[in-house]
Short mmCIF file of C-alpha atoms in Angstrom, two decimals:
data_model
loop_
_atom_site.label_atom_id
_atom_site.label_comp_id
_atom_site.label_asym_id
_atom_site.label_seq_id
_atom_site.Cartn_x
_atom_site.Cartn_y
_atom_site.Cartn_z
CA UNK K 570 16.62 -39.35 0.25
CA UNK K 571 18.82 -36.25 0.53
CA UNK K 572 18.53 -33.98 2.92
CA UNK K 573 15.56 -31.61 3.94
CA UNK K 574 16.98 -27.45 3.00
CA UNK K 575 16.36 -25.15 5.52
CA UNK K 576 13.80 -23.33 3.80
CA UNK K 577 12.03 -27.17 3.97
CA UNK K 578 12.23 -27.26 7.05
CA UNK K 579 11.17 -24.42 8.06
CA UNK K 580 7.88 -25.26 6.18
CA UNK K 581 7.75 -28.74 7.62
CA UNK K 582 7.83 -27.70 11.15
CA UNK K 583 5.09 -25.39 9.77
CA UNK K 584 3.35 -27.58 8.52
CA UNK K 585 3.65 -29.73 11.70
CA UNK K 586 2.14 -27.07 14.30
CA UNK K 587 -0.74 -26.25 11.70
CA UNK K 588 -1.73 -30.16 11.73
CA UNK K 589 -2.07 -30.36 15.19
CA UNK K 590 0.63 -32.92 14.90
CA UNK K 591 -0.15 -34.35 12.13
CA UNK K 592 -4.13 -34.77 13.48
CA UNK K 593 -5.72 -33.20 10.34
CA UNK K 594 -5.23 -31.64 7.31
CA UNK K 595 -3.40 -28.25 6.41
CA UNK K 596 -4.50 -25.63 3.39
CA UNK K 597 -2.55 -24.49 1.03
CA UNK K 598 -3.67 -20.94 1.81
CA UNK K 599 -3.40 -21.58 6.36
CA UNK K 600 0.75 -22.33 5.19
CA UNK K 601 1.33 -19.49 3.36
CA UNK K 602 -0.62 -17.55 5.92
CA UNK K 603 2.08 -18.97 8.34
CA UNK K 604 4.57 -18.00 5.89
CA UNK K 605 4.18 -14.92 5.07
CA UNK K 606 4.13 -16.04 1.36
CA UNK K 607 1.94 -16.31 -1.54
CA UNK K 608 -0.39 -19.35 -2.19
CA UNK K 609 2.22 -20.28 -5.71
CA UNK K 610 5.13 -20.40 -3.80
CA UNK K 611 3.64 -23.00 -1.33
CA UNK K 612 2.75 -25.37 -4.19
CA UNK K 613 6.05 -25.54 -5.26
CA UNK K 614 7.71 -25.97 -1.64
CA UNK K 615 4.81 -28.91 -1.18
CA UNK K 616 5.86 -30.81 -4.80
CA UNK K 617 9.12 -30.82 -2.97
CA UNK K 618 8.83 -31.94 0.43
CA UNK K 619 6.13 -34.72 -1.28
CA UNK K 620 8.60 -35.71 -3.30
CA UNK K 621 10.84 -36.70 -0.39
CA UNK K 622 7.85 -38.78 1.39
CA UNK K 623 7.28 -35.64 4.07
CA UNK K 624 4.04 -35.09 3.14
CA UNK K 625 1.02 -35.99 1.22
CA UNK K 626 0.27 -33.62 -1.22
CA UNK K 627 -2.96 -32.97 -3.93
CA UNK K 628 -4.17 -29.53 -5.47
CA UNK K 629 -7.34 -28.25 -4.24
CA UNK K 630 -7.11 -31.00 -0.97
CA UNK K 631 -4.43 -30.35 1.02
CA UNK K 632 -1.02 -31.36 3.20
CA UNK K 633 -1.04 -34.21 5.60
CA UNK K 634 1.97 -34.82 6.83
CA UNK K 635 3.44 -38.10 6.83
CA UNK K 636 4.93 -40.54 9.67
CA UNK K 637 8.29 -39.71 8.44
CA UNK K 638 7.22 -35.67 7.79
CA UNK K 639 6.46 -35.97 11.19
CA UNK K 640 9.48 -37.64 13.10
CA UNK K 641 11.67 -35.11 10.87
CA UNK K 642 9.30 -32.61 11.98
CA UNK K 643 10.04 -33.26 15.74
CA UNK K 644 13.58 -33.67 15.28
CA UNK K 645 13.41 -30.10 14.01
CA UNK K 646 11.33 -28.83 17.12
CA UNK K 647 13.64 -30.75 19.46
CA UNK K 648 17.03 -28.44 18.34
CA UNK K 649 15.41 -25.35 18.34
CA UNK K 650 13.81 -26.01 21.68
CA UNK K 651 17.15 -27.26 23.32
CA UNK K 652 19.17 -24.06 21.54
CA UNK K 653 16.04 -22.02 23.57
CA UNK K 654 16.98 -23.73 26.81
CA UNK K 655 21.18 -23.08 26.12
CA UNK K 656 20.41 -19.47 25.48
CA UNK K 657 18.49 -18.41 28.13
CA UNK K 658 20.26 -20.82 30.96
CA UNK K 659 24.17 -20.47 29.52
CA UNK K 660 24.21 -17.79 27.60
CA UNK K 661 21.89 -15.16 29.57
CA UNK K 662 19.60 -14.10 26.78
CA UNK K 663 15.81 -13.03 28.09
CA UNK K 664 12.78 -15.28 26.36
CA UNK K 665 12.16 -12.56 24.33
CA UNK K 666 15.23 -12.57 22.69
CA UNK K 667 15.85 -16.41 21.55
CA UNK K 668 13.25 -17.42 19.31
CA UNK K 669 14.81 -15.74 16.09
CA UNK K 670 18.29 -16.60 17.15
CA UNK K 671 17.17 -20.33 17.38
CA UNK K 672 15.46 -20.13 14.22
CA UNK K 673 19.13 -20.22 12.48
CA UNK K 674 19.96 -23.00 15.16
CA UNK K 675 18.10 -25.12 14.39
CA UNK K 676 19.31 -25.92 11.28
CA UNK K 677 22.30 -27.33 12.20
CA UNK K 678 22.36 -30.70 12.08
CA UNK K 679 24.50 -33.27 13.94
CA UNK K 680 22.73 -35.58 16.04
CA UNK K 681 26.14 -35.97 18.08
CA UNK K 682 25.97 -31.92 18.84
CA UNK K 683 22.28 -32.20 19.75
CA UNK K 684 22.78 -35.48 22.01
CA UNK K 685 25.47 -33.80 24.08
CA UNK K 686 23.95 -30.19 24.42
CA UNK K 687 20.62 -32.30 25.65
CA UNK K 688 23.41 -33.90 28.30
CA UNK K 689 24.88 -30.71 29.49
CA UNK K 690 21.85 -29.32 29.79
CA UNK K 691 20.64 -31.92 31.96
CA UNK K 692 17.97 -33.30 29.47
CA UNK K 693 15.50 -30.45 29.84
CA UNK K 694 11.89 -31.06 29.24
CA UNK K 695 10.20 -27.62 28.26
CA UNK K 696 12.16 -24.91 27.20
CA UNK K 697 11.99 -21.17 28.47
CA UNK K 698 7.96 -20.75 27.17
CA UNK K 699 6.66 -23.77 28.37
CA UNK K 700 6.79 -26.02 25.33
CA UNK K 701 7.97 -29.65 25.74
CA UNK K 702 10.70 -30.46 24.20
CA UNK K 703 10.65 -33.93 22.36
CA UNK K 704 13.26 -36.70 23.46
CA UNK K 705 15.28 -37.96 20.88
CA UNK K 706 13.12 -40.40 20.09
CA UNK K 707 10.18 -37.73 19.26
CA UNK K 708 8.50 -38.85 22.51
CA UNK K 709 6.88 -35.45 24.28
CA UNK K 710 6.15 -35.16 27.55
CA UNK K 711 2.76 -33.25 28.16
CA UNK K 712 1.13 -31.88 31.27
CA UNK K 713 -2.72 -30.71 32.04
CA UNK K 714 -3.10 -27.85 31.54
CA UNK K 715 -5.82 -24.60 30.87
CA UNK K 716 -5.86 -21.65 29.58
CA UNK K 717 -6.17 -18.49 32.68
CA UNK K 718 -9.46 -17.34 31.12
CA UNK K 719 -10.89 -20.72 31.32
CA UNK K 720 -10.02 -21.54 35.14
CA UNK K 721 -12.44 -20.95 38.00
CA UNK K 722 -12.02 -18.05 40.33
CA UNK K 723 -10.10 -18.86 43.59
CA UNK K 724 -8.57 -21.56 41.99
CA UNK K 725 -4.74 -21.59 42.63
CA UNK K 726 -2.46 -22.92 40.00
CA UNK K 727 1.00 -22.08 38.64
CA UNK K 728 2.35 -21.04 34.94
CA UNK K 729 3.37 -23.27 33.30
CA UNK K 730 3.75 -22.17 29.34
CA UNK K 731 2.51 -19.34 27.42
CA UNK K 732 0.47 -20.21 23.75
CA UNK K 733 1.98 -16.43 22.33
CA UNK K 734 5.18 -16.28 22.03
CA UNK K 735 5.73 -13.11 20.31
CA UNK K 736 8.51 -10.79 21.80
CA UNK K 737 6.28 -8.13 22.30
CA UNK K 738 4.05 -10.20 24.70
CA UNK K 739 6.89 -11.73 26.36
CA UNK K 740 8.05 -8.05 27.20
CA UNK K 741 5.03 -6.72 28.25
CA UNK K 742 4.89 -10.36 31.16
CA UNK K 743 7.78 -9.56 32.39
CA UNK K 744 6.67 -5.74 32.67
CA UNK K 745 3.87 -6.70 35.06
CA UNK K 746 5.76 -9.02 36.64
CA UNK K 747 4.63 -12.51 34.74
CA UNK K 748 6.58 -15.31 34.44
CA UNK K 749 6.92 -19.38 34.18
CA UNK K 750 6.81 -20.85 37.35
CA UNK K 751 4.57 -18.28 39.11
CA UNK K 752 2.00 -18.74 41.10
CA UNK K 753 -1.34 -17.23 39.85
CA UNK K 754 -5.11 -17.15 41.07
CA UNK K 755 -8.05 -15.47 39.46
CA UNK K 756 -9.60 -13.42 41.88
CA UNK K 757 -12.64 -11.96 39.93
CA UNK K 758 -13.75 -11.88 36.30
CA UNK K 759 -15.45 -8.53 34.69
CA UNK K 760 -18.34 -9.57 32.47
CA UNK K 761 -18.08 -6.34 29.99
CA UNK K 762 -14.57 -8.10 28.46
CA UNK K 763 -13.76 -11.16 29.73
CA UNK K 764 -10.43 -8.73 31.34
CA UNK K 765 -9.21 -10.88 34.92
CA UNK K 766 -8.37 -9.59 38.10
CA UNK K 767 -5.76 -11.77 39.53
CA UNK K 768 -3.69 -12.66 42.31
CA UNK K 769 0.59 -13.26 41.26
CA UNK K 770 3.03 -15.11 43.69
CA UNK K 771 0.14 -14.33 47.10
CA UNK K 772 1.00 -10.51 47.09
CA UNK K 773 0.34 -8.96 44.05
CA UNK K 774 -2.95 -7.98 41.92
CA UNK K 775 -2.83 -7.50 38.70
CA UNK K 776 -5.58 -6.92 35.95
CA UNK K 777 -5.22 -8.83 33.03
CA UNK K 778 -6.99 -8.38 29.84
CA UNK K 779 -9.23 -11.60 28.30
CA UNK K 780 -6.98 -11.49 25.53
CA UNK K 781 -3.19 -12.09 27.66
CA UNK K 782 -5.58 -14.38 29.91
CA UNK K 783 -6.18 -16.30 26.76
CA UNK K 784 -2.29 -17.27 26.22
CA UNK K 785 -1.09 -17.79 29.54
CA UNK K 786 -1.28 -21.70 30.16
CA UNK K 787 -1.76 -22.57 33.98
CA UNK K 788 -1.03 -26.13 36.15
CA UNK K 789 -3.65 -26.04 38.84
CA UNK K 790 -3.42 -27.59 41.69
CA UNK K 791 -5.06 -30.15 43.14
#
């Protein structure tokens, strides 16, 4: 089989996150949603990537990916991940900043480069948002976790990932002071809009709308 393009790829790993991991079915009109594209464009990306066994692909039924679609799919998420964690850690770049630049990354091929930047990077297993990053056998290591919104007041926990990863919500985190690894509590909930009052790193409140609650993913503690 030759080799996936980019532009395959990049609807693979699509493809991938849409199925839940390959749990369900995907629309023709949810990928080019994702896309940014138009519904006739998709068709003839998915005659492709069926034709090279990612995928399973009828008009009018929709994409599952296949057991191959999917390993491909993870080796995909496992460079750009990796090229997340080299960026921010060796290269200095805020998480704001990486995602696009990782986006070209990933692309790049060589299991040899990937192997040894997973070694010098001391085989990192979530990269700077939170998201595991799969081994290099597409094994991924996942943690409990809940959504802020969803955990009981006076409940302690810690951040642990964040489900939005645009840059403009990463910016406006680390303007109020947000970040992986804190420690967070929820110290009282106002019914009108769901909006949090919370406690970050035992000194300082914050008030949170429902809709950041919603996409930062806590740890809590036992």
């Amino acid at each position: 089989m030759k080799p996936l393009t980019n532009a395959e790829e990049n609807y693979l790993k699509a493809i991938y996150h849409l199925s839940e991991g390959g749990k369900k079915n995907v629309s023709t009109n949810e990928i080019a949603h994702e896309m940014k594209t138009k519904p006739a464009s998709v068709s003839d990306m998915l005659k492709k990537l069926s034709e090279k066994g990612t995928i399973g692909y009828k008009k009018y039924y929709g994409v599952d990916i296949t057991p191959s679609g999917i390993r491909m799919a993870l080796h995909i998420i496992r460079r750009h991940r990796l090229w997340e964690v080299f960026l921010v850690d060796k290269l200095g770049f805020s998480w704001d900043e990486v995602h696009e630049v990782a986006e070209e990354l990933e692309h790049v091929k060589s299991p040899l480069l990937v192997s040894r930047l997973d070694d010098y990077l001391g085989f990192p297993k979530f990269d700077p948002h939170g998201d595991p990053i799969p081994d290099e056998f597409g094994d991924i290591k996942t943690r409990p976790k809940a959504a802020l919104s969803e955990v009981p007041l006076h409940h302690p926990g810690k951040i642990v990932a964040v489900n939005d990863s645009s840059a403009a919500f990463l910016k406006y985190l680390d303007k109020v002071g947000v970040y992986i690894g804190a420690k967070i509590e929820a110290l009282e909930k106002v019914e009108f809009d769901g909006s949090l009052e919370v406690m970050v790193d035992n000194h300082k409140k914050l008030f949170l709308s429902r809709e950041v609650a919603i996409n930062i993913m806590v740890l809590l503690h036992p």
